[in-house]
């Protein structure tokens, strides 16, 4: 599928199928992805917080300027921004890399879901998200739909509904199979077209590209390059976990009532080492220009602010957060900041603008119209 409007059309078409019809695994996953009946009050689906028309993030205001997601109960607010589901399929399974001595991959900001399937199974049972009380309750909702029942049996076997745990797992497999389709990762941005000789960079974009990929000039490539400069299929993340000194989002905390610090990677039940405190997964920069606000907690509204925030570690004159007009807030977690990775040359304002221009190039073609908003 080449555009997200087709997603909606295809989903609506499912309702016209006969009960005897069956869906493919990807089509079943698509239907489940959009189905609000998998939430307690039947108000939320996967697409609510990962909207295919908005870069697969939550573009609802939620009374908090998109900083976090509002739950199915209409009142619960999370403490982190919903990360984009675009290009998520490329994240390796969560693991500890013995050579790098670092945790890699997984899903969510803290990697607590090892696989894409495990991630798909998280939100329906999260009390502040979709709010279902048990896998059994989710399976009962699935069984309300005869098309689902027939499709599950056709794909996963006639016995699939005899074990609710297996049924629930099958649901996550179907959703993940949909999330692995080209709709989520088309690689058709201006940057991708430039690599194919189909787009000419502007002088500012070209400068931004040179700075971005140069370890001598800044720290972008340290964490946001996996394959290398001008390599096709670059996802612009190395899937590591780092603490870059992000401040707490006090505006969000005033609304959601959260008091404790965000432990980041240390909140992952598989991680026990205190030195992982406050580290969060390096996100893809694909579609970054259309998926504001930024950082794991949505504390910054503008992409330029993010670049200036990084620059403050190397530029003694970069002392003011232009969004607040005040000095930068203190990091929420100070002791584990990746100072080595953040080390770079100071940037002047033109270079900041150039980096922003380059990151705008990473926008999927279907979202380019959002750059003007």
Coordinates of C-alpha atoms in Angstrom, one line a residue:
X1 CA 0.0 0.0 0.0
X2 CA 1.5 3.3 -1.0
X3 CA -0.5 5.8 1.0
X4 CA -2.3 5.8 4.3
X5 CA -5.7 6.7 2.9
X6 CA -5.7 3.3 1.3
X7 CA -5.3 1.8 4.8
X8 CA -8.6 3.3 5.9
X9 CA -10.4 2.3 2.6
X10 CA -9.1 -1.3 2.9
X11 CA -10.1 -1.4 6.6
X12 CA -13.6 -0.3 5.9
X13 CA -13.9 -2.8 3.1
X14 CA -13.4 -5.6 5.6
X15 CA -16.9 -5.0 7.0
X16 CA -18.4 -5.9 3.6
X17 CA -16.7 -9.3 3.5
X18 CA -18.9 -12.4 4.0
X19 CA -18.5 -14.2 7.3
X20 CA -17.1 -17.2 5.4
X21 CA -14.3 -15.0 3.9
X22 CA -10.9 -15.0 5.5
X23 CA -8.1 -12.4 5.7
X24 CA -4.4 -12.9 5.0
X25 CA -2.2 -12.5 8.1
X26 CA -1.2 -9.0 7.1
X27 CA -4.8 -7.9 6.4
X28 CA -5.9 -9.4 9.7
X29 CA -3.2 -7.5 11.5
X30 CA -4.3 -4.4 9.7
X31 CA -7.9 -4.8 10.8
X32 CA -6.8 -5.5 14.4
X33 CA -4.5 -2.4 14.3
X34 CA -7.5 -0.2 13.6
X35 CA -10.0 -2.0 15.9
X36 CA -11.2 0.1 18.9
X37 CA -13.0 -2.9 20.2
X38 CA -9.7 -4.2 21.6
X39 CA -9.8 -1.4 24.3
X40 CA -12.0 -1.5 27.4
X41 CA -14.4 1.3 26.5
X42 CA -14.1 0.7 22.7
X43 CA -12.5 4.1 22.1
X44 CA -8.9 3.3 21.2
X45 CA -6.9 1.2 18.8
X46 CA -3.2 0.8 18.0
X47 CA -3.8 3.5 15.4
X48 CA -4.9 6.0 18.0
X49 CA -1.4 6.4 19.4
X50 CA 0.4 5.4 16.2
X51 CA -1.6 7.2 13.6
X52 CA -0.6 6.2 10.0
X53 CA -1.7 9.7 8.8
X54 CA 0.8 11.4 11.2
X55 CA 4.0 9.5 11.0
X56 CA 2.7 6.7 13.2
X57 CA 2.7 8.8 16.4
X58 CA -0.1 10.1 18.6
X59 CA -1.1 13.4 17.0
X60 CA -3.9 14.1 19.5
X61 CA -3.4 17.2 21.7
X62 CA -4.5 15.2 24.8
X63 CA -4.7 18.4 26.8
X64 CA -0.9 18.4 27.0
X65 CA 0.4 19.5 23.5
X66 CA 1.0 15.9 22.3
X67 CA 3.6 15.2 25.0
X68 CA 2.0 11.9 26.0
X69 CA -0.9 9.7 25.2
X70 CA -4.4 9.8 26.8
X71 CA -5.7 6.4 27.8
X72 CA -9.0 4.7 26.8
X73 CA -10.5 5.8 30.1
X74 CA -10.3 9.4 28.9
X75 CA -8.2 10.6 31.9
X76 CA -5.0 8.6 32.3
X77 CA -1.9 10.3 30.9
X78 CA 1.4 8.5 30.3
X79 CA 4.8 9.9 31.1
X80 CA 6.5 9.2 27.8
X81 CA 5.6 10.2 24.2
X82 CA 4.5 7.3 22.1
X83 CA 7.4 6.5 19.8
X84 CA 6.8 6.2 16.1
X85 CA 5.9 2.8 14.8
X86 CA 7.4 3.6 11.4
X87 CA 10.6 1.6 10.7
X88 CA 10.2 -0.2 14.0
X89 CA 10.5 -3.6 12.3
X90 CA 14.2 -3.0 11.8
X91 CA 15.0 -2.8 15.6
X92 CA 16.8 -6.1 16.5
X93 CA 15.5 -8.2 19.4
X94 CA 16.5 -6.7 22.7
X95 CA 19.8 -8.1 23.8
X96 CA 23.1 -7.3 25.5
X97 CA 26.0 -6.9 23.0
X98 CA 29.0 -8.5 24.6
X99 CA 31.4 -6.8 22.2
X100 CA 30.0 -3.3 22.7
X101 CA 29.1 -4.0 26.3
X102 CA 25.8 -2.3 25.6
X103 CA 22.1 -3.1 25.5
X104 CA 20.7 -3.0 21.9
X105 CA 17.3 -3.1 20.3
X106 CA 13.9 -4.1 21.5
X107 CA 10.8 -1.9 21.5
X108 CA 9.5 0.9 23.7
X109 CA 11.8 3.6 25.0
X110 CA 13.2 1.2 27.6
X111 CA 13.3 -1.9 25.4
X112 CA 11.0 -3.9 27.7
X113 CA 9.4 -5.6 24.7
X114 CA 12.0 -7.9 23.1
X115 CA 10.2 -8.2 19.8
X116 CA 7.7 -6.3 17.7
X117 CA 5.1 -9.0 18.6
X118 CA 5.7 -8.5 22.3
X119 CA 5.3 -4.7 21.8
X120 CA 1.9 -5.3 20.0
X121 CA 0.7 -7.2 23.0
X122 CA 1.5 -4.5 25.5
X123 CA -0.9 -1.6 25.1
X124 CA -4.2 -3.6 25.2
X125 CA -3.4 -4.8 28.8
X126 CA -1.9 -1.6 30.0
X127 CA -4.3 0.0 32.5
X128 CA -3.4 3.6 31.4
X129 CA -3.6 2.8 27.7
X130 CA -6.2 0.5 26.2
X131 CA -7.2 -0.8 29.7
X132 CA -8.3 -4.4 29.0
X133 CA -8.1 -6.5 32.2
X134 CA -6.9 -9.8 30.8
X135 CA -5.9 -11.7 27.7
X136 CA -9.2 -13.6 28.1
X137 CA -11.1 -10.3 27.8
X138 CA -9.2 -9.4 24.7
X139 CA -9.9 -12.8 23.1
X140 CA -13.6 -12.5 23.9
X141 CA -13.6 -9.2 22.0
X142 CA -11.9 -10.9 19.0
X143 CA -14.5 -13.7 19.1
X144 CA -17.3 -11.1 18.6
X145 CA -16.1 -10.8 15.0
X146 CA -16.9 -13.8 12.8
X147 CA -14.4 -12.6 10.2
X148 CA -11.7 -12.6 12.8
X149 CA -12.7 -16.0 14.0
X150 CA -12.5 -17.5 10.6
X151 CA -9.3 -15.8 9.7
X152 CA -7.6 -16.8 13.0
X153 CA -8.6 -20.4 12.4
X154 CA -7.4 -20.3 8.8
X155 CA -4.0 -18.8 9.6
X156 CA -3.2 -20.3 13.0
X157 CA -5.2 -23.5 13.0
X158 CA -8.7 -24.7 14.0
X159 CA -7.6 -25.2 17.6
X160 CA -6.4 -21.6 18.1
X161 CA -9.2 -20.5 20.3
X162 CA -8.8 -23.4 22.8
X163 CA -5.9 -21.6 24.5
X164 CA -6.4 -17.9 25.2
X165 CA -2.7 -17.3 25.6
X166 CA -2.1 -18.8 22.2
X167 CA -4.9 -16.7 20.8
X168 CA -3.5 -13.6 22.2
X169 CA -0.1 -14.4 20.9
X170 CA -1.6 -15.0 17.5
X171 CA -3.1 -11.5 17.6
X172 CA 0.3 -10.0 18.3
X173 CA 1.8 -12.0 15.4
X174 CA -0.9 -10.7 13.0
X175 CA -0.4 -7.1 14.1
X176 CA 3.4 -7.3 13.9
X177 CA 3.1 -8.8 10.4
X178 CA 1.1 -5.7 9.3
X179 CA 3.7 -3.5 11.0
X180 CA 6.4 -5.2 8.8
X181 CA 4.7 -4.1 5.6
X182 CA 6.0 -1.4 3.3
X183 CA 3.3 1.0 4.6
X184 CA 5.5 1.5 7.7
X185 CA 8.8 1.7 6.0
X186 CA 8.7 2.8 2.4
X187 CA 12.2 4.4 2.2
X188 CA 10.9 7.0 -0.3
X189 CA 12.0 10.3 1.4
X190 CA 13.8 13.0 -0.5
X191 CA 17.0 11.6 1.0
X192 CA 16.2 8.1 -0.5
X193 CA 15.4 9.8 -3.8
X194 CA 18.7 11.7 -3.6
X195 CA 20.5 8.4 -3.3
X196 CA 18.8 7.2 -6.4
X197 CA 19.7 10.4 -8.3
X198 CA 16.1 11.6 -8.3
X199 CA 16.5 14.6 -6.1
X200 CA 19.1 17.4 -5.9
X201 CA 20.0 18.7 -2.4
X202 CA 19.8 22.4 -1.7
X203 CA 23.0 24.1 -0.5
X204 CA 21.6 24.1 3.0
X205 CA 20.6 20.4 2.9
X206 CA 24.0 19.5 1.5
X207 CA 25.7 21.3 4.3
X208 CA 23.5 19.6 6.8
X209 CA 24.3 16.2 5.3
X210 CA 28.0 16.9 5.5
X211 CA 27.8 17.9 9.1
X212 CA 25.5 15.1 10.1
X213 CA 27.8 12.3 8.8
X214 CA 31.0 13.9 10.1
X215 CA 32.2 12.7 13.4
X216 CA 34.6 15.6 13.4
X217 CA 31.9 18.2 13.4
X218 CA 29.1 16.8 15.6
X219 CA 27.8 13.8 17.4
X220 CA 24.8 12.9 15.2
X221 CA 26.5 10.0 13.4
X222 CA 27.7 8.5 16.7
X223 CA 24.2 7.2 17.5
X224 CA 22.0 8.0 14.5
X225 CA 23.9 6.1 11.8
X226 CA 23.9 2.4 11.4
X227 CA 25.1 1.6 7.9
X228 CA 27.1 4.6 6.9
X229 CA 26.8 7.8 4.7
X230 CA 24.7 7.4 1.6
X231 CA 23.9 3.8 2.3
X232 CA 20.4 2.7 1.1
X233 CA 18.1 1.4 3.9
X234 CA 19.6 3.6 6.6
X235 CA 17.3 3.8 9.6
X236 CA 19.2 6.6 11.4
X237 CA 19.6 4.8 14.7
X238 CA 22.1 2.3 16.1
X239 CA 19.4 1.0 18.5
X240 CA 21.6 1.7 21.6
X241 CA 20.5 3.3 24.8
X242 CA 21.9 6.6 26.1
X243 CA 21.3 9.3 28.6
X244 CA 21.7 12.7 26.9
X245 CA 20.7 14.7 29.9
X246 CA 17.1 15.3 28.9
X247 CA 15.3 17.4 31.6
X248 CA 12.1 16.3 33.3
X249 CA 9.0 17.5 31.6
X250 CA 7.5 19.5 34.4
X251 CA 4.5 20.6 32.4
X252 CA 3.6 17.0 31.7
X253 CA 4.2 15.9 35.3
X254 CA 1.9 18.7 36.6
X255 CA -0.9 17.0 34.6
X256 CA -0.2 13.3 35.0
X257 CA 0.9 13.5 38.7
X258 CA 4.0 11.4 38.2
X259 CA 6.6 12.1 41.0
X260 CA 9.3 9.5 40.5
X261 CA 12.1 9.9 38.0
X262 CA 12.0 8.1 34.7
X263 CA 14.5 5.3 35.2
X264 CA 14.7 4.6 31.4
X265 CA 16.5 1.4 30.6
X266 CA 16.7 0.5 34.3
X267 CA 12.9 0.3 34.2
X268 CA 13.2 -2.7 31.9
X269 CA 12.8 -5.8 34.2
X270 CA 15.6 -7.6 32.3
X271 CA 18.1 -4.8 33.3
X272 CA 19.6 -4.6 36.8
X273 CA 22.7 -2.6 36.4
X274 CA 22.4 0.9 38.0
X275 CA 24.6 2.5 35.4
X276 CA 21.7 2.1 32.9
X277 CA 19.6 4.5 34.9
X278 CA 18.1 7.3 32.8
X279 CA 19.2 5.8 29.4
X280 CA 16.6 5.6 26.6
X281 CA 16.6 4.0 23.2
X282 CA 18.1 6.0 20.4
X283 CA 15.0 6.7 18.1
X284 CA 15.0 6.6 14.4
X285 CA 15.2 10.0 12.7
X286 CA 13.0 8.8 9.9
X287 CA 10.0 11.2 9.9
X288 CA 11.4 13.1 12.8
X289 CA 10.5 16.5 11.4
X290 CA 6.8 15.6 11.4
X291 CA 6.6 13.8 14.8
X292 CA 7.1 16.6 17.3
X293 CA 7.3 17.0 20.3
X294 CA 10.7 15.5 21.0
X295 CA 12.7 13.4 23.5
X296 CA 11.2 10.5 25.3
X297 CA 9.0 12.8 27.4
X298 CA 8.1 15.4 24.7
X299 CA 9.8 18.2 26.6
X300 CA 10.9 20.1 23.4
X301 CA 8.5 21.3 20.9
X302 CA 10.8 22.2 18.0
X303 CA 13.5 20.2 16.1
X304 CA 15.8 23.2 16.1
X305 CA 15.6 23.2 19.9
X306 CA 16.8 19.6 20.0
X307 CA 19.9 20.5 17.9
X308 CA 20.6 23.4 20.1
X309 CA 20.2 21.2 23.2
X310 CA 22.9 18.8 21.9
X311 CA 25.1 21.8 20.9
X312 CA 25.0 23.2 24.5
X313 CA 27.4 20.4 25.5
X314 CA 30.1 21.8 23.3
X315 CA 29.1 25.5 22.8
X316 CA 29.7 27.8 25.8
X317 CA 27.4 30.4 24.2
X318 CA 24.4 28.0 23.8
X319 CA 23.0 28.6 27.3
X320 CA 19.4 29.5 26.6
X321 CA 16.5 27.3 25.7
X322 CA 14.7 29.5 23.1
X323 CA 11.4 27.8 23.8
X324 CA 11.4 29.0 27.4
X325 CA 13.7 32.0 27.2
X326 CA 15.5 30.6 30.2
X327 CA 18.7 28.6 30.8
X328 CA 18.4 24.9 30.1
X329 CA 16.8 22.9 32.8
X330 CA 19.0 20.4 34.7
X331 CA 19.0 16.8 33.5
X332 CA 16.5 14.5 35.2
X333 CA 19.4 11.9 35.7
X334 CA 22.9 13.4 35.8
X335 CA 25.2 10.6 36.6
X336 CA 25.0 8.5 33.5
X337 CA 25.1 11.1 30.7
X338 CA 26.9 9.9 27.6
X339 CA 29.4 12.7 27.6
X340 CA 31.8 10.9 25.4
X341 CA 29.2 10.3 22.6
X342 CA 28.0 13.9 22.9
X343 CA 31.5 15.5 22.4
X344 CA 31.6 17.5 19.2
X345 CA 32.6 20.8 17.6
X346 CA 30.4 23.8 18.5
X347 CA 27.8 24.8 15.9
X348 CA 26.9 28.2 14.6
X349 CA 23.3 29.1 13.9
X350 CA 23.7 28.3 10.2
X351 CA 24.9 24.8 10.9
X352 CA 22.0 24.3 13.3
X353 CA 19.6 25.3 10.5
X354 CA 21.5 23.0 8.1
X355 CA 21.1 20.0 10.3
X356 CA 17.3 20.7 10.7
X357 CA 17.1 21.0 6.9
X358 CA 18.8 17.7 6.5
X359 CA 16.6 15.9 9.0
X360 CA 13.5 17.2 7.1
X361 CA 14.8 15.3 4.1
X362 CA 14.2 12.0 6.1
X363 CA 10.4 12.5 5.8
X364 CA 8.4 9.8 4.0
X365 CA 6.9 11.1 0.8
X366 CA 3.3 10.7 2.1
X367 CA 4.1 13.0 5.0
X368 CA 5.9 15.8 3.2
X369 CA 2.8 17.9 3.2
X370 CA 3.0 17.9 7.0
X371 CA 6.3 19.8 6.9
X372 CA 4.4 23.0 6.0
X373 CA 2.2 22.8 9.1

